[in-house]
Amino acid sequence: MPNLPDVVLWSIPAFVLLAVLEMVGYRLHPDEDAVGYEAKDTATSMGMGLGSLFVDLVWKIPIVAIYTAVHELTPLRVPVLWWTIPLMLLAQDFFYYWQHRGHHVVRILWASHVVHHSSRRFNLSTALRQPWTGFTSWPFYLPMIALGVHPAAVAFCSSVSLVYQFWIHTERIDKLPRPFEYVLNTPSHHRVHHASQGGYLDRNFGGILIVWDRMFGSWIGETDRPVYGLTKNIETYNPLRVATHEYAAIARDLKAARDWRERTGRVFRGPGWQPAPAPPSAPTPPSTPAPPSARTSAPTSTLADTLDPGPAAPEAAA
């Protein structure tokens, strides 16, 4: 087993220190165009981050077991060397792009990832607002394991990606020089990703690199000022509700669903998916008198019938 550090744990003191420095910076040099910090929101973000560390310990047990089994079954092996680590980071970033994109377009996956987008602030503390149901990401990295990458190396690459993405959660850094903006995920790109405007929705999924978005048509540059949060924001700072509110919404929709087709759509279609409206019910045809029974003799005509035969029958439609 390769001996690789857990860079996330080592980086936690730096995360907290940098967030505090940014918070103090807003106090000393306010920015009228930035949303800045708010005490309850920051506390929720930090609480979600700390909670995810403990909850992830539970989720990692079955994930590590599956990864280990796949790694034992494959005959391929990728050694952990100075020149293979960059290649593994590149592969992890590619699969992260698809994992991240999938968590925006499949509602049951979005139920986990929505936590990270639930803040209407965008600052370094927002980076710490992590889900408590991270078990939804592991299938996307199975190809790396099947190709011979050790599970510990995959975990190391994921940690590096997470640490990199911390600094891009800020409004204090404007656009970088064009070469950096073209290749790397930057604060400008990630502000777009966290925006809730229609033109910005579901864009810029990259982790370390933004080139995947450029290649697969999901990139858009920052023009209008982003409005952060969800298209339908939640009015709570309770970490438990933040972590589970979309799962609760799915449960309500499943309960109200008309059929299994709608239930499937509520779980596996996009977060904003709605079923087609029910077709209007057909009008009830007017009742017609039953024909005379064969056992009943036809009525005899009278003088009144002869003189007043009744209204003429309407013409048949062409």
Coordinates of C-alpha atoms in Angstrom, one line a residue:
M1 CA 0.0 0.0 0.0
P2 CA 1.5 3.4 -1.0
N3 CA 2.3 5.7 1.9
L4 CA 0.5 8.9 0.9
P5 CA -0.5 11.7 3.2
D6 CA -4.1 12.8 3.8
V7 CA -3.6 16.4 2.5
V8 CA -7.1 17.5 3.6
L9 CA -6.5 16.8 7.2
W10 CA -3.1 18.5 7.0
S11 CA -4.8 21.5 5.4
I12 CA -7.6 22.1 7.9
P13 CA -5.6 24.6 10.0
A14 CA -4.8 26.6 6.9
F15 CA -8.4 26.5 5.7
V16 CA -9.6 28.0 9.0
L17 CA -6.8 30.6 9.2
L18 CA -7.3 31.8 5.6
A19 CA -11.1 32.0 6.1
V20 CA -10.5 34.1 9.3
L21 CA -8.1 36.4 7.4
E22 CA -10.6 36.9 4.6
M23 CA -13.3 37.6 7.2
V24 CA -11.1 40.2 8.8
G25 CA -10.2 41.6 5.4
Y26 CA -13.9 42.3 4.7
R27 CA -14.1 44.1 8.0
L28 CA -11.1 46.3 7.4
H29 CA -11.7 46.8 3.6
P30 CA -15.4 46.3 2.8
D31 CA -16.3 45.5 -0.8
E32 CA -19.7 46.9 -1.7
D33 CA -19.9 44.5 -4.7
A34 CA -19.2 41.4 -2.6
V35 CA -21.7 39.5 -0.4
G36 CA -19.0 38.9 2.2
Y37 CA -19.6 36.9 5.4
E38 CA -22.6 36.4 7.7
A39 CA -22.1 34.8 11.2
K40 CA -24.9 32.2 11.0
D41 CA -24.0 31.2 7.4
T42 CA -20.3 30.9 8.2
A43 CA -21.1 28.8 11.3
T44 CA -23.3 26.5 9.2
S45 CA -20.6 26.1 6.6
M46 CA -17.9 25.2 9.1
G47 CA -20.3 22.8 10.9
M48 CA -21.1 21.1 7.7
G49 CA -17.4 20.7 7.0
L50 CA -16.6 19.3 10.4
G51 CA -19.6 17.0 10.2
S52 CA -18.5 15.6 6.8
L53 CA -15.2 14.5 8.2
F54 CA -16.8 12.3 10.8
V55 CA -19.6 11.0 8.6
D56 CA -17.2 10.2 5.8
L57 CA -15.4 7.8 8.1
V58 CA -18.5 5.6 8.1
W59 CA -19.1 5.9 4.3
K60 CA -15.5 5.0 3.6
I61 CA -15.8 1.5 5.0
P62 CA -17.9 0.0 2.3
I63 CA -16.3 2.1 -0.4
V64 CA -12.8 1.0 0.5
A65 CA -14.0 -2.6 0.6
I66 CA -15.4 -2.3 -3.0
Y67 CA -12.3 -0.5 -4.3
T68 CA -10.0 -3.1 -2.7
A69 CA -12.0 -6.0 -4.2
V70 CA -11.8 -4.4 -7.7
H71 CA -8.1 -3.7 -7.3
E72 CA -7.4 -7.3 -6.3
L73 CA -9.4 -8.6 -9.3
T74 CA -7.7 -6.5 -12.0
P75 CA -4.3 -7.8 -13.3
L76 CA -3.2 -4.2 -14.0
R77 CA -0.9 -2.2 -11.7
V78 CA 0.1 1.5 -11.8
P79 CA 3.1 2.1 -9.6
V80 CA 3.1 5.3 -7.5
L81 CA 6.2 7.1 -8.8
W82 CA 7.1 10.7 -9.3
W83 CA 6.0 10.6 -13.0
T84 CA 2.8 8.6 -12.5
I85 CA 1.3 10.8 -9.8
P86 CA 0.7 13.7 -12.3
L87 CA -0.9 11.3 -14.7
M88 CA -3.2 10.0 -11.9
L89 CA -4.1 13.5 -10.9
L90 CA -5.0 14.2 -14.5
A91 CA -7.2 11.1 -14.7
Q92 CA -8.8 11.9 -11.3
D93 CA -9.6 15.4 -12.5
F94 CA -11.2 14.0 -15.7
F95 CA -13.4 11.6 -13.7
Y96 CA -14.2 14.3 -11.2
Y97 CA -15.6 16.5 -14.0
W98 CA -18.1 13.7 -14.9
Q99 CA -18.8 13.0 -11.2
H100 CA -19.5 16.7 -10.6
R101 CA -21.6 17.1 -13.8
G102 CA -23.6 14.0 -12.9
H103 CA -24.4 15.4 -9.5
H104 CA -26.0 18.4 -11.1
V105 CA -28.2 16.5 -13.7
V106 CA -29.4 13.5 -11.7
R107 CA -31.6 14.5 -8.8
I108 CA -30.7 11.8 -6.4
L109 CA -27.1 12.7 -6.8
W110 CA -28.0 16.4 -6.6
A111 CA -29.6 15.7 -3.2
S112 CA -26.1 15.1 -1.9
H113 CA -24.3 17.9 -3.8
V114 CA -26.9 20.6 -3.2
V115 CA -25.5 21.1 0.3
H116 CA -22.4 22.8 -1.2
H117 CA -24.6 25.2 -3.2
S118 CA -27.0 26.1 -0.4
S119 CA -25.3 29.2 0.8
R120 CA -26.2 32.6 -0.6
R121 CA -22.6 33.7 0.3
F122 CA -19.5 33.0 -1.6
N123 CA -16.3 33.0 0.5
L124 CA -13.7 30.7 1.7
S125 CA -16.0 29.3 4.4
T126 CA -18.4 28.2 1.6
A127 CA -15.7 25.7 0.5
L128 CA -16.1 24.0 3.8
R129 CA -19.8 23.4 3.3
Q130 CA -19.5 19.7 2.3
P131 CA -22.3 17.1 2.1
W132 CA -22.8 14.3 4.7
T133 CA -23.7 11.8 2.0
G134 CA -20.5 11.6 0.0
F135 CA -21.1 7.9 -0.8
T136 CA -22.7 9.0 -4.1
S137 CA -19.3 9.8 -5.7
W138 CA -17.4 6.5 -5.5
P139 CA -18.7 4.8 -8.7
F140 CA -17.2 7.5 -11.0
Y141 CA -13.7 6.5 -10.0
L142 CA -14.0 2.8 -10.5
P143 CA -12.4 3.0 -13.9
M144 CA -9.2 4.2 -12.3
I145 CA -9.2 1.3 -9.9
A146 CA -9.9 -1.1 -12.7
L147 CA -6.9 0.3 -14.6
G148 CA -4.6 -0.6 -11.7
V149 CA -4.5 2.6 -9.6
H150 CA -4.3 1.8 -5.9
P151 CA -7.4 3.0 -3.9
A152 CA -5.0 5.0 -1.6
A153 CA -3.7 6.8 -4.7
V154 CA -7.2 7.7 -5.8
A155 CA -8.0 9.0 -2.3
F156 CA -4.8 11.1 -2.4
C157 CA -5.7 12.6 -5.8
S158 CA -9.2 13.4 -4.6
S159 CA -7.7 15.1 -1.5
V160 CA -5.4 17.2 -3.7
S161 CA -8.3 18.3 -5.8
L162 CA -10.4 19.2 -2.8
V163 CA -7.5 21.3 -1.3
Y164 CA -7.0 23.1 -4.7
Q165 CA -10.6 24.0 -4.9
F166 CA -10.6 25.7 -1.5
W167 CA -9.0 29.0 -2.7
I168 CA -11.3 29.4 -5.7
H169 CA -14.2 30.1 -3.3
T170 CA -13.6 33.8 -3.1
E171 CA -14.8 37.1 -4.5
R172 CA -11.6 38.9 -3.5
I173 CA -9.6 37.6 -6.5
D174 CA -10.6 39.0 -9.8
K175 CA -9.9 37.3 -13.2
L176 CA -6.3 36.0 -13.6
P177 CA -4.1 36.4 -16.7
R178 CA -5.6 34.7 -19.7
P179 CA -3.3 31.6 -19.8
F180 CA -4.4 30.7 -16.3
E181 CA -8.1 31.3 -17.0
Y182 CA -7.9 29.2 -20.1
V183 CA -6.4 26.1 -18.4
L184 CA -7.2 26.2 -14.7
N185 CA -10.3 26.4 -12.6
T186 CA -10.2 29.9 -11.1
P187 CA -12.3 32.0 -8.7
S188 CA -14.0 33.6 -11.7
H189 CA -15.0 30.3 -13.2
H190 CA -16.2 29.0 -9.9
R191 CA -18.2 32.0 -9.1
V192 CA -20.2 31.2 -12.3
H193 CA -20.6 27.6 -11.1
H194 CA -22.2 28.8 -7.8
A195 CA -24.5 31.3 -9.4
S196 CA -28.2 30.7 -9.6
Q197 CA -29.0 32.8 -12.8
G198 CA -30.4 30.8 -15.7
G199 CA -27.5 31.4 -18.0
Y200 CA -25.0 30.3 -15.4
L201 CA -26.8 27.2 -14.2
D202 CA -25.0 23.9 -14.6
R203 CA -21.7 25.3 -15.9
N204 CA -18.0 25.1 -15.1
F205 CA -17.8 21.7 -13.4
G206 CA -14.0 21.3 -13.5
G207 CA -12.0 20.6 -10.4
I208 CA -8.4 21.7 -11.0
L209 CA -8.6 22.1 -14.7
I210 CA -11.3 24.0 -16.7
V211 CA -10.3 22.4 -20.0
W212 CA -12.8 19.6 -19.6
D213 CA -15.6 22.2 -19.6
R214 CA -14.2 23.8 -22.7
M215 CA -14.0 20.3 -24.4
F216 CA -17.4 19.1 -23.4
G217 CA -19.4 22.3 -23.9
S218 CA -20.2 23.3 -20.3
W219 CA -17.9 26.3 -20.0
I220 CA -19.2 29.9 -19.7
G221 CA -17.2 33.0 -18.8
E222 CA -18.1 35.4 -16.0
T223 CA -20.0 38.5 -17.3
D224 CA -23.0 39.4 -15.2
R225 CA -22.5 39.5 -11.5
P226 CA -23.4 36.1 -10.0
V227 CA -26.3 35.7 -7.6
Y228 CA -25.4 32.9 -5.3
G229 CA -27.5 30.1 -3.8
L230 CA -30.3 27.9 -5.2
T231 CA -33.1 28.7 -7.6
K232 CA -35.3 28.0 -4.6
N233 CA -33.3 28.8 -1.5
I234 CA -33.8 27.1 1.9
E235 CA -34.5 29.2 4.9
T236 CA -32.5 27.4 7.6
Y237 CA -29.1 27.3 9.2
N238 CA -29.7 23.9 10.8
P239 CA -26.9 21.6 9.6
L240 CA -29.1 18.5 9.7
R241 CA -31.8 20.1 7.6
V242 CA -29.2 21.6 5.2
A243 CA -27.8 18.0 4.8
T244 CA -31.1 16.3 4.2
H245 CA -33.6 18.9 2.8
E246 CA -33.5 17.6 -0.8
Y247 CA -33.9 14.0 0.2
A248 CA -37.0 15.1 2.1
A249 CA -38.3 16.9 -1.0
I250 CA -37.7 13.8 -3.1
A251 CA -39.7 11.7 -0.5
R252 CA -42.6 14.2 -0.7
D253 CA -42.6 14.1 -4.5
L254 CA -42.6 10.3 -4.5
K255 CA -45.5 10.2 -2.1
A256 CA -47.5 12.5 -4.4
A257 CA -46.5 10.9 -7.7
R258 CA -49.3 9.5 -9.9
D259 CA -47.4 6.5 -11.3
W260 CA -44.1 4.7 -11.4
R261 CA -43.0 6.6 -14.4
E262 CA -43.3 9.8 -12.5
R263 CA -41.6 8.3 -9.5
T264 CA -38.6 7.3 -11.6
G265 CA -38.4 10.8 -13.1
R266 CA -38.5 12.3 -9.6
V267 CA -35.4 10.3 -8.6
F268 CA -33.3 10.0 -11.8
R269 CA -34.2 13.0 -13.9
G270 CA -32.8 16.5 -13.4
P271 CA -33.5 18.5 -10.2
G272 CA -36.0 20.8 -12.0
W273 CA -37.8 18.0 -13.9
Q274 CA -41.6 18.0 -13.8
P275 CA -43.9 15.4 -15.3
A276 CA -46.2 16.2 -18.1
P277 CA -49.5 17.6 -16.9
A278 CA -52.3 15.0 -16.8
P279 CA -54.4 15.1 -20.0
P280 CA -57.9 16.7 -19.4
S281 CA -60.6 14.2 -18.8
A282 CA -62.9 13.5 -21.8
P283 CA -66.3 15.1 -21.5
T284 CA -69.1 12.7 -20.6
P285 CA -71.2 12.0 -23.7
P286 CA -74.9 12.9 -23.4
S287 CA -77.1 10.0 -22.4
T288 CA -79.3 8.6 -25.1
P289 CA -82.6 6.8 -24.6
A290 CA -82.3 3.1 -24.8
P291 CA -83.9 1.5 -27.9
P292 CA -87.2 -0.2 -27.3
S293 CA -86.8 -3.7 -26.1
A294 CA -87.5 -6.4 -28.6
R295 CA -90.1 -7.7 -26.2
T296 CA -91.9 -4.3 -26.2
S297 CA -94.3 -3.5 -29.1
A298 CA -93.5 -0.3 -31.0
P299 CA -95.8 2.6 -30.1
T300 CA -98.6 3.4 -32.4
S301 CA -98.6 6.8 -34.1
T302 CA -101.2 9.3 -33.2
L303 CA -102.7 12.3 -35.0
A304 CA -100.4 14.6 -33.0
D305 CA -97.4 12.7 -34.3
T306 CA -98.5 13.0 -37.8
L307 CA -99.1 16.8 -37.6
D308 CA -95.9 17.6 -35.5
P309 CA -93.1 15.2 -36.4
G310 CA -90.6 17.0 -34.2
P311 CA -87.4 18.9 -35.2
A312 CA -85.4 17.8 -38.2
A313 CA -82.3 15.8 -37.5
P314 CA -79.1 17.8 -37.9
E315 CA -77.0 17.1 -41.0
A316 CA -74.1 14.7 -40.5
A317 CA -70.7 16.4 -40.3
A318 CA -68.6 16.2 -43.4

